[in-house]
Amino acid sequence: MERNRGLYRPEFERDSCGIGFVANIKGNKNHQVISDALTILENMEHRGACGCESNTGDGAGILIQIPDAFFKNEFEANGLKLPPLGDYAVGMCFLPQSKKNRELCESKIKQIIEDEKQAFISWRDVPFNNDDIADAAKDVQPSIKQVFIQRNKSLANQAAFERKLFVIRKRIEIEVGKLLLDDPANFYISSMSSRTVVYKGMLMAHEVGEFFPDLVNEVAISAIALVHQRFSTNTFPAWE
């Protein structure tokens, strides 16, 4: 039995969210890392929570390195070309359901990217399969898109690009917040980086790989994967 140590009191210990991490210690990227991380996520479903519907999850997701070859294949299929890895970033965005509100957000995002002297490349609609998720999650499901941003060569290196992306993200969050959009789906940026991308949602642990086909495509590779299954404590479950 756990004993009191310093200020620690075992009676205040509480179980909550579950997390897992997979890494190739040699830094070699492969799809197995992503696959293994999704398996970990499925096996710690007991560390998350569900709502009134047994398939309404409090939230689950995965962070991986940007799958460069996968994204380049996707762009080439549409006659577009991405810059070298490290010279572009991916922003994973939750956008409003209504076309009007969505276009307002997209316009504001593009404007801020260009205000910060970076180049807007394109939007990508993130494929999803919501056949088996709960109605409560479907009702408030956002439109999920990725925004691709090219680094301005005036930035010294990738680290400087990451700092600029932080500024862009914060500006977007503030400016979109001023729009006071009335929509079932809330605006949110899950990630914006030239190194990593986050796939997440108001999902059960086992639904993440089913919901996002990108994650089960074998061209998508990473040397690291961090997974999270949420147990809501002081907030209600939500996509963001």
Tab-separated table of N, CA and C in Angstrom, residues 10-140:
chain	number	residue	atom	x	y	z
A	10	PRO	N	-1.822	9.425	-0.610
A	10	PRO	CA	-2.396	8.435	-1.529
A	10	PRO	C	-3.910	8.501	-1.623
A	11	GLU	N	-4.591	8.980	-0.563
A	11	GLU	CA	-6.052	9.025	-0.613
A	11	GLU	C	-6.582	10.010	-1.651
A	12	PHE	N	-5.691	10.926	-2.136
A	12	PHE	CA	-6.111	11.895	-3.150
A	12	PHE	C	-5.765	11.441	-4.567
A	13	GLU	N	-5.207	10.259	-4.682
A	13	GLU	CA	-4.834	9.735	-5.998
A	13	GLU	C	-6.091	9.412	-6.802
A	14	ARG	N	-6.102	9.806	-8.083
A	14	ARG	CA	-7.242	9.544	-8.954
A	14	ARG	C	-6.763	9.013	-10.304
A	15	ASP	N	-7.421	7.984	-10.794
A	15	ASP	CA	-7.139	7.506	-12.145
A	15	ASP	C	-7.782	8.466	-13.139
A	16	SER	N	-7.140	8.678	-14.262
A	16	SER	CA	-7.730	9.562	-15.273
A	16	SER	C	-7.273	9.117	-16.647
A	17	CYS	N	-6.926	10.072	-17.519
A	17	CYS	CA	-6.605	9.761	-18.912
A	17	CYS	C	-5.502	8.720	-19.045
A	18	GLY	N	-5.540	8.025	-20.169
A	18	GLY	CA	-4.481	7.082	-20.487
A	18	GLY	C	-3.637	7.593	-21.642
A	19	ILE	N	-2.344	7.416	-21.576
A	19	ILE	CA	-1.457	7.795	-22.675
A	19	ILE	C	-0.506	6.645	-22.984
A	20	GLY	N	-0.007	6.615	-24.199
A	20	GLY	CA	0.960	5.607	-24.605
A	20	GLY	C	1.911	6.191	-25.631
A	21	PHE	N	3.107	5.635	-25.707
A	21	PHE	CA	4.130	6.172	-26.603
A	21	PHE	C	4.904	5.032	-27.245
A	22	VAL	N	5.100	5.136	-28.553
A	22	VAL	CA	5.897	4.155	-29.295
A	22	VAL	C	6.980	4.913	-30.056
A	23	ALA	N	8.192	4.388	-30.055
A	23	ALA	CA	9.274	5.035	-30.795
A	23	ALA	C	10.235	3.998	-31.355
A	24	ASN	N	10.739	4.269	-32.540
A	24	ASN	CA	11.843	3.482	-33.083
A	24	ASN	C	13.120	4.146	-32.581
A	25	ILE	N	13.867	3.455	-31.739
A	25	ILE	CA	15.002	4.100	-31.057
A	25	ILE	C	16.125	4.491	-32.011
A	26	LYS	N	16.102	3.965	-33.235
A	26	LYS	CA	17.091	4.368	-34.233
A	26	LYS	C	16.562	5.497	-35.126
A	27	GLY	N	15.337	5.909	-34.862
A	27	GLY	CA	14.765	7.001	-35.650
A	27	GLY	C	14.290	6.594	-37.024
A	28	ASN	N	14.183	5.296	-37.255
A	28	ASN	CA	13.723	4.822	-38.565
A	28	ASN	C	12.195	4.895	-38.645
A	29	LYS	N	11.690	5.581	-39.640
A	29	LYS	CA	10.248	5.733	-39.795
A	29	LYS	C	9.645	4.508	-40.475
A	30	ASN	N	8.516	4.051	-39.952
A	30	ASN	CA	7.793	2.956	-40.583
A	30	ASN	C	6.329	3.012	-40.168
A	31	HIS	N	5.489	2.278	-40.878
A	31	HIS	CA	4.058	2.302	-40.565
A	31	HIS	C	3.744	1.505	-39.311
A	32	GLN	N	4.600	0.542	-38.972
A	32	GLN	CA	4.342	-0.312	-37.812
A	32	GLN	C	4.254	0.502	-36.524
A	33	VAL	N	5.041	1.569	-36.439
A	33	VAL	CA	5.003	2.425	-35.247
A	33	VAL	C	3.591	2.995	-35.052
A	34	ILE	N	2.985	3.471	-36.138
A	34	ILE	CA	1.629	4.020	-36.055
A	34	ILE	C	0.637	2.913	-35.718
A	35	SER	N	0.780	1.774	-36.361
A	35	SER	CA	-0.106	0.637	-36.125
A	35	SER	C	-0.030	0.167	-34.674
A	36	ASP	N	1.197	0.071	-34.144
A	36	ASP	CA	1.382	-0.366	-32.758
A	36	ASP	C	0.778	0.641	-31.774
A	37	ALA	N	0.918	1.928	-32.090
A	37	ALA	CA	0.367	2.959	-31.218
A	37	ALA	C	-1.161	2.878	-31.177
A	38	LEU	N	-1.781	2.616	-32.325
A	38	LEU	CA	-3.240	2.471	-32.362
A	38	LEU	C	-3.687	1.237	-31.573
A	39	THR	N	-2.862	0.194	-31.592
A	39	THR	CA	-3.161	-1.010	-30.798
A	39	THR	C	-3.084	-0.694	-29.307
A	40	ILE	N	-2.069	0.065	-28.907
A	40	ILE	CA	-1.961	0.502	-27.510
A	40	ILE	C	-3.216	1.282	-27.121
A	41	LEU	N	-3.617	2.191	-27.992
A	41	LEU	CA	-4.795	3.020	-27.724
A	41	LEU	C	-6.033	2.146	-27.505
A	42	GLU	N	-6.225	1.175	-28.367
A	42	GLU	CA	-7.384	0.279	-28.240
A	42	GLU	C	-7.350	-0.504	-26.936
A	43	ASN	N	-6.139	-0.894	-26.516
A	43	ASN	CA	-6.000	-1.724	-25.314
A	43	ASN	C	-6.061	-0.944	-24.007
A	44	MET	N	-6.132	0.371	-24.095
A	44	MET	CA	-6.289	1.135	-22.844
A	44	MET	C	-7.608	1.907	-22.846
A	45	GLU	N	-8.581	1.330	-23.530
A	45	GLU	CA	-9.896	1.962	-23.561
A	45	GLU	C	-10.482	2.103	-22.155
A	46	HIS	N	-10.065	1.231	-21.252
A	46	HIS	CA	-10.538	1.313	-19.861
A	46	HIS	C	-10.032	2.572	-19.155
A	47	ARG	N	-9.040	3.239	-19.734
A	47	ARG	CA	-8.512	4.464	-19.133
A	47	ARG	C	-9.230	5.704	-19.637
A	48	GLY	N	-10.222	5.511	-20.501
A	48	GLY	CA	-11.023	6.632	-20.987
A	48	GLY	C	-12.427	6.556	-20.425
A	49	ALA	N	-13.321	7.341	-20.988
A	49	ALA	CA	-14.703	7.342	-20.502
A	49	ALA	C	-15.652	7.463	-21.679
A	50	CYS	N	-16.910	7.145	-21.433
A	50	CYS	CA	-17.923	7.299	-22.471
A	50	CYS	C	-19.134	8.007	-21.890
A	51	GLY	N	-20.000	8.484	-22.778
A	51	GLY	CA	-21.154	9.247	-22.341
A	51	GLY	C	-22.386	8.379	-22.194
A	52	CYS	N	-23.565	9.006	-22.389
A	52	CYS	CA	-24.827	8.282	-22.212
A	52	CYS	C	-24.984	7.179	-23.244
A	53	GLU	N	-24.379	7.372	-24.432
A	53	GLU	CA	-24.334	6.303	-25.427
A	53	GLU	C	-23.011	5.579	-25.234
A	54	SER	N	-23.044	4.275	-25.257
A	54	SER	CA	-21.826	3.506	-24.971
A	54	SER	C	-20.714	3.758	-25.978
A	55	ASN	N	-21.068	4.299	-27.160
A	55	ASN	CA	-20.039	4.581	-28.169
A	55	ASN	C	-19.761	6.080	-28.307
A	56	THR	N	-20.133	6.851	-27.285
A	56	THR	CA	-19.777	8.274	-27.264
A	56	THR	C	-18.519	8.436	-26.425
A	57	GLY	N	-17.405	8.657	-27.070
A	57	GLY	CA	-16.147	8.760	-26.346
A	57	GLY	C	-15.892	10.162	-25.811
A	58	ASP	N	-15.120	10.239	-24.740
A	58	ASP	CA	-14.695	11.539	-24.216
A	58	ASP	C	-13.633	12.164	-25.112
A	59	GLY	N	-13.016	11.350	-25.941
A	59	GLY	CA	-12.001	11.872	-26.859
A	59	GLY	C	-10.780	10.975	-26.892
A	60	ALA	N	-10.191	10.850	-28.074
A	60	ALA	CA	-8.976	10.056	-28.231
A	60	ALA	C	-8.233	10.553	-29.465
A	61	GLY	N	-6.922	10.340	-29.490
A	61	GLY	CA	-6.163	10.808	-30.643
A	61	GLY	C	-4.737	10.308	-30.655
A	62	ILE	N	-4.027	10.720	-31.696
A	62	ILE	CA	-2.640	10.284	-31.895
A	62	ILE	C	-1.822	11.408	-32.521
A	63	LEU	N	-0.605	11.555	-32.060
A	63	LEU	CA	0.373	12.477	-32.648
A	63	LEU	C	1.449	11.656	-33.341
A	64	ILE	N	1.733	12.012	-34.596
A	64	ILE	CA	2.791	11.340	-35.355
A	64	ILE	C	3.653	12.382	-36.062
A	65	GLN	N	4.802	11.953	-36.543
A	65	GLN	CA	5.600	12.835	-37.391
A	65	GLN	C	4.876	13.032	-38.722
A	66	ILE	N	5.106	14.168	-39.348
A	66	ILE	CA	4.451	14.435	-40.629
A	66	ILE	C	4.801	13.318	-41.621
A	67	PRO	N	3.770	12.616	-42.142
A	67	PRO	CA	4.031	11.537	-43.110
A	67	PRO	C	4.272	12.136	-44.500
A	68	ASP	N	5.488	12.532	-44.733
A	68	ASP	CA	5.845	13.307	-45.930
A	68	ASP	C	5.490	12.605	-47.238
A	69	ALA	N	5.890	11.352	-47.380
A	69	ALA	CA	5.624	10.622	-48.623
A	69	ALA	C	4.124	10.490	-48.865
A	70	PHE	N	3.375	10.255	-47.802
A	70	PHE	CA	1.917	10.118	-47.917
A	70	PHE	C	1.296	11.418	-48.426
A	71	PHE	N	1.664	12.545	-47.795
A	71	PHE	CA	1.092	13.823	-48.216
A	71	PHE	C	1.511	14.184	-49.644
A	72	LYS	N	2.762	13.884	-49.995
A	72	LYS	CA	3.214	14.200	-51.352
A	72	LYS	C	2.459	13.378	-52.391
A	73	ASN	N	2.166	12.130	-52.066
A	73	ASN	CA	1.356	11.304	-52.966
A	73	ASN	C	-0.037	11.899	-53.142
A	74	GLU	N	-0.611	12.360	-52.032
A	74	GLU	CA	-1.949	12.942	-52.070
A	74	GLU	C	-1.970	14.196	-52.938
A	75	PHE	N	-0.945	15.016	-52.805
A	75	PHE	CA	-0.891	16.265	-53.573
A	75	PHE	C	-0.633	15.993	-55.051
A	76	GLU	N	0.275	15.063	-55.330
A	76	GLU	CA	0.595	14.748	-56.730
A	76	GLU	C	-0.621	14.185	-57.458
A	77	ALA	N	-1.466	13.469	-56.726
A	77	ALA	CA	-2.681	12.924	-57.336
A	77	ALA	C	-3.629	14.025	-57.783
A	78	ASN	N	-3.453	15.213	-57.203
A	78	ASN	CA	-4.282	16.361	-57.577
A	78	ASN	C	-3.496	17.408	-58.361
A	79	GLY	N	-2.344	17.002	-58.892
A	79	GLY	CA	-1.549	17.888	-59.734
A	79	GLY	C	-0.821	18.982	-58.982
A	80	LEU	N	-0.602	18.780	-57.680
A	80	LEU	CA	0.101	19.779	-56.864
A	80	LEU	C	1.398	19.201	-56.334
A	81	LYS	N	2.281	20.090	-55.890
A	81	LYS	CA	3.575	19.638	-55.387
A	81	LYS	C	3.885	20.318	-54.060
A	82	LEU	N	4.365	19.531	-53.113
A	82	LEU	CA	4.760	20.068	-51.815
A	82	LEU	C	6.252	20.363	-51.784
A	83	PRO	N	6.682	21.362	-50.990
A	83	PRO	CA	8.113	21.629	-50.808
A	83	PRO	C	8.776	20.469	-50.046
A	84	PRO	N	10.094	20.490	-49.910
A	84	PRO	CA	10.781	19.442	-49.136
A	84	PRO	C	10.299	19.419	-47.687
A	85	LEU	N	10.383	18.259	-47.066
A	85	LEU	CA	10.012	18.115	-45.665
A	85	LEU	C	10.822	19.096	-44.815
A	86	GLY	N	10.154	19.792	-43.940
A	86	GLY	CA	10.794	20.813	-43.118
A	86	GLY	C	10.527	22.207	-43.629
A	87	ASP	N	10.198	22.296	-44.926
A	87	ASP	CA	9.888	23.597	-45.529
A	87	ASP	C	8.389	23.841	-45.652
A	88	TYR	N	7.599	22.898	-45.145
A	88	TYR	CA	6.151	23.123	-45.125
A	88	TYR	C	5.590	22.623	-43.797
A	89	ALA	N	4.446	23.175	-43.435
A	89	ALA	CA	3.772	22.789	-42.200
A	89	ALA	C	2.362	22.327	-42.503
A	90	VAL	N	1.808	21.570	-41.568
A	90	VAL	CA	0.432	21.101	-41.676
A	90	VAL	C	-0.341	21.574	-40.449
A	91	GLY	N	-1.451	22.248	-40.698
A	91	GLY	CA	-2.341	22.639	-39.610
A	91	GLY	C	-3.587	21.782	-39.665
A	92	MET	N	-3.870	21.062	-38.590
A	92	MET	CA	-5.069	20.231	-38.526
A	92	MET	C	-6.183	21.061	-37.909
A	93	CYS	N	-7.195	21.377	-38.705
A	93	CYS	CA	-8.229	22.329	-38.285
A	93	CYS	C	-9.612	21.689	-38.188
A	94	PHE	N	-10.294	22.014	-37.098
A	94	PHE	CA	-11.713	21.704	-36.950
A	94	PHE	C	-12.474	22.961	-37.345
A	95	LEU	N	-13.277	22.875	-38.397
A	95	LEU	CA	-13.982	24.034	-38.933
A	95	LEU	C	-15.492	23.881	-38.762
A	96	PRO	N	-16.235	24.998	-38.812
A	96	PRO	CA	-17.693	24.932	-38.655
A	96	PRO	C	-18.367	24.059	-39.703
A	97	GLN	N	-19.570	23.617	-39.377
A	97	GLN	CA	-20.331	22.784	-40.304
A	97	GLN	C	-20.903	23.584	-41.471
A	98	SER	N	-21.368	24.788	-41.207
A	98	SER	CA	-22.004	25.568	-42.269
A	98	SER	C	-20.963	26.121	-43.240
A	99	LYS	N	-21.312	26.109	-44.514
A	99	LYS	CA	-20.402	26.570	-45.565
A	99	LYS	C	-19.997	28.028	-45.348
A	100	LYS	N	-20.953	28.863	-44.982
A	100	LYS	CA	-20.674	30.283	-44.783
A	100	LYS	C	-19.662	30.496	-43.657
A	101	ASN	N	-19.890	29.858	-42.514
A	101	ASN	CA	-18.980	30.002	-41.382
A	101	ASN	C	-17.606	29.413	-41.681
A	102	ARG	N	-17.618	28.292	-42.404
A	102	ARG	CA	-16.360	27.631	-42.763
A	102	ARG	C	-15.519	28.536	-43.661
A	103	GLU	N	-16.156	29.164	-44.623
A	103	GLU	CA	-15.428	30.044	-45.542
A	103	GLU	C	-14.890	31.281	-44.825
A	104	LEU	N	-15.621	31.769	-43.831
A	104	LEU	CA	-15.129	32.898	-43.037
A	104	LEU	C	-13.838	32.516	-42.317
A	105	CYS	N	-13.832	31.325	-41.735
A	105	CYS	CA	-12.641	30.840	-41.022
A	105	CYS	C	-11.476	30.628	-41.984
A	106	GLU	N	-11.748	29.979	-43.107
A	106	GLU	CA	-10.689	29.701	-44.079
A	106	GLU	C	-10.075	30.997	-44.603
A	107	SER	N	-10.909	31.987	-44.853
A	107	SER	CA	-10.416	33.278	-45.338
A	107	SER	C	-9.521	33.952	-44.296
A	108	LYS	N	-9.948	33.891	-43.033
A	108	LYS	CA	-9.170	34.502	-41.952
A	108	LYS	C	-7.826	33.787	-41.775
A	109	ILE	N	-7.838	32.471	-41.869
A	109	ILE	CA	-6.603	31.688	-41.728
A	109	ILE	C	-5.617	32.040	-42.837
A	110	LYS	N	-6.096	32.069	-44.072
A	110	LYS	CA	-5.239	32.398	-45.221
A	110	LYS	C	-4.665	33.811	-45.075
A	111	GLN	N	-5.506	34.740	-44.644
A	111	GLN	CA	-5.064	36.125	-44.471
A	111	GLN	C	-3.942	36.236	-43.435
A	112	ILE	N	-4.097	35.548	-42.313
A	112	ILE	CA	-3.091	35.630	-41.250
A	112	ILE	C	-1.789	34.959	-41.665
A	113	ILE	N	-1.877	33.844	-42.376
A	113	ILE	CA	-0.669	33.183	-42.887
A	113	ILE	C	0.125	34.156	-43.754
A	114	GLU	N	-0.587	34.855	-44.637
A	114	GLU	CA	0.069	35.794	-45.552
A	114	GLU	C	0.521	37.057	-44.828
A	115	ASP	N	-0.235	37.502	-43.815
A	115	ASP	CA	0.192	38.643	-42.990
A	115	ASP	C	1.533	38.366	-42.329
A	116	GLU	N	1.728	37.090	-41.955
A	116	GLU	CA	2.972	36.694	-41.281
A	116	GLU	C	4.061	36.294	-42.277
A	117	LYS	N	3.846	36.652	-43.542
A	117	LYS	CA	4.851	36.494	-44.612
A	117	LYS	C	5.207	35.042	-44.934
A	118	GLN	N	4.241	34.129	-44.680
A	118	GLN	CA	4.420	32.745	-45.093
A	118	GLN	C	3.464	32.480	-46.259
A	119	ALA	N	3.686	31.405	-46.983
A	119	ALA	CA	2.889	31.137	-48.189
A	119	ALA	C	1.825	30.078	-47.915
A	120	PHE	N	0.585	30.413	-48.226
A	120	PHE	CA	-0.500	29.441	-48.176
A	120	PHE	C	-0.358	28.523	-49.393
A	121	ILE	N	-0.341	27.204	-49.164
A	121	ILE	CA	-0.210	26.241	-50.265
A	121	ILE	C	-1.579	25.749	-50.717
A	122	SER	N	-2.306	25.130	-49.795
A	122	SER	CA	-3.594	24.552	-50.170
A	122	SER	C	-4.320	24.028	-48.936
A	123	TRP	N	-5.622	23.774	-49.123
A	123	TRP	CA	-6.402	23.034	-48.140
A	123	TRP	C	-6.486	21.579	-48.579
A	124	ARG	N	-6.606	20.695	-47.613
A	124	ARG	CA	-6.877	19.275	-47.905
A	124	ARG	C	-8.019	18.807	-47.012
A	125	ASP	N	-9.070	18.272	-47.635
A	125	ASP	CA	-10.158	17.664	-46.863
A	125	ASP	C	-9.660	16.348	-46.285
A	126	VAL	N	-9.742	16.211	-44.977
A	126	VAL	CA	-9.275	14.985	-44.326
A	126	VAL	C	-10.354	13.910	-44.457
A	127	PRO	N	-10.044	12.781	-45.093
A	127	PRO	CA	-11.045	11.708	-45.224
A	127	PRO	C	-11.446	11.169	-43.844
A	128	PHE	N	-12.691	10.772	-43.706
A	128	PHE	CA	-13.140	10.190	-42.443
A	128	PHE	C	-14.251	9.185	-42.703
A	129	ASN	N	-14.433	8.310	-41.732
A	129	ASN	CA	-15.508	7.329	-41.772
A	129	ASN	C	-16.237	7.391	-40.434
A	130	ASN	N	-17.395	8.043	-40.423
A	130	ASN	CA	-18.124	8.211	-39.159
A	130	ASN	C	-19.334	7.279	-39.056
A	131	ASP	N	-19.319	6.185	-39.819
A	131	ASP	CA	-20.461	5.268	-39.838
A	131	ASP	C	-20.795	4.710	-38.458
A	132	ASP	N	-19.760	4.449	-37.655
A	132	ASP	CA	-19.997	3.740	-36.389
A	132	ASP	C	-19.887	4.629	-35.153
A	133	ILE	N	-19.636	5.923	-35.320
A	133	ILE	CA	-19.528	6.767	-34.127
A	133	ILE	C	-20.922	7.168	-33.653
A	134	ALA	N	-21.004	7.605	-32.416
A	134	ALA	CA	-22.287	7.920	-31.799
A	134	ALA	C	-22.957	9.130	-32.436
A	135	ASP	N	-24.272	9.165	-32.375
A	135	ASP	CA	-25.025	10.296	-32.916
A	135	ASP	C	-24.645	11.596	-32.220
A	136	ALA	N	-24.376	11.517	-30.918
A	136	ALA	CA	-24.003	12.725	-30.170
A	136	ALA	C	-22.719	13.337	-30.714
A	137	ALA	N	-21.806	12.494	-31.178
A	137	ALA	CA	-20.549	12.983	-31.765
A	137	ALA	C	-20.783	13.491	-33.187
A	138	LYS	N	-21.630	12.787	-33.950
A	138	LYS	CA	-21.931	13.203	-35.324
A	138	LYS	C	-22.604	14.575	-35.360
A	139	ASP	N	-23.499	14.802	-34.407
A	139	ASP	CA	-24.268	16.047	-34.403
A	139	ASP	C	-23.389	17.291	-34.327
A	140	VAL	N	-22.275	17.164	-33.646
A	140	VAL	CA	-21.399	18.336	-33.464
A	140	VAL	C	-20.049	18.149	-34.168
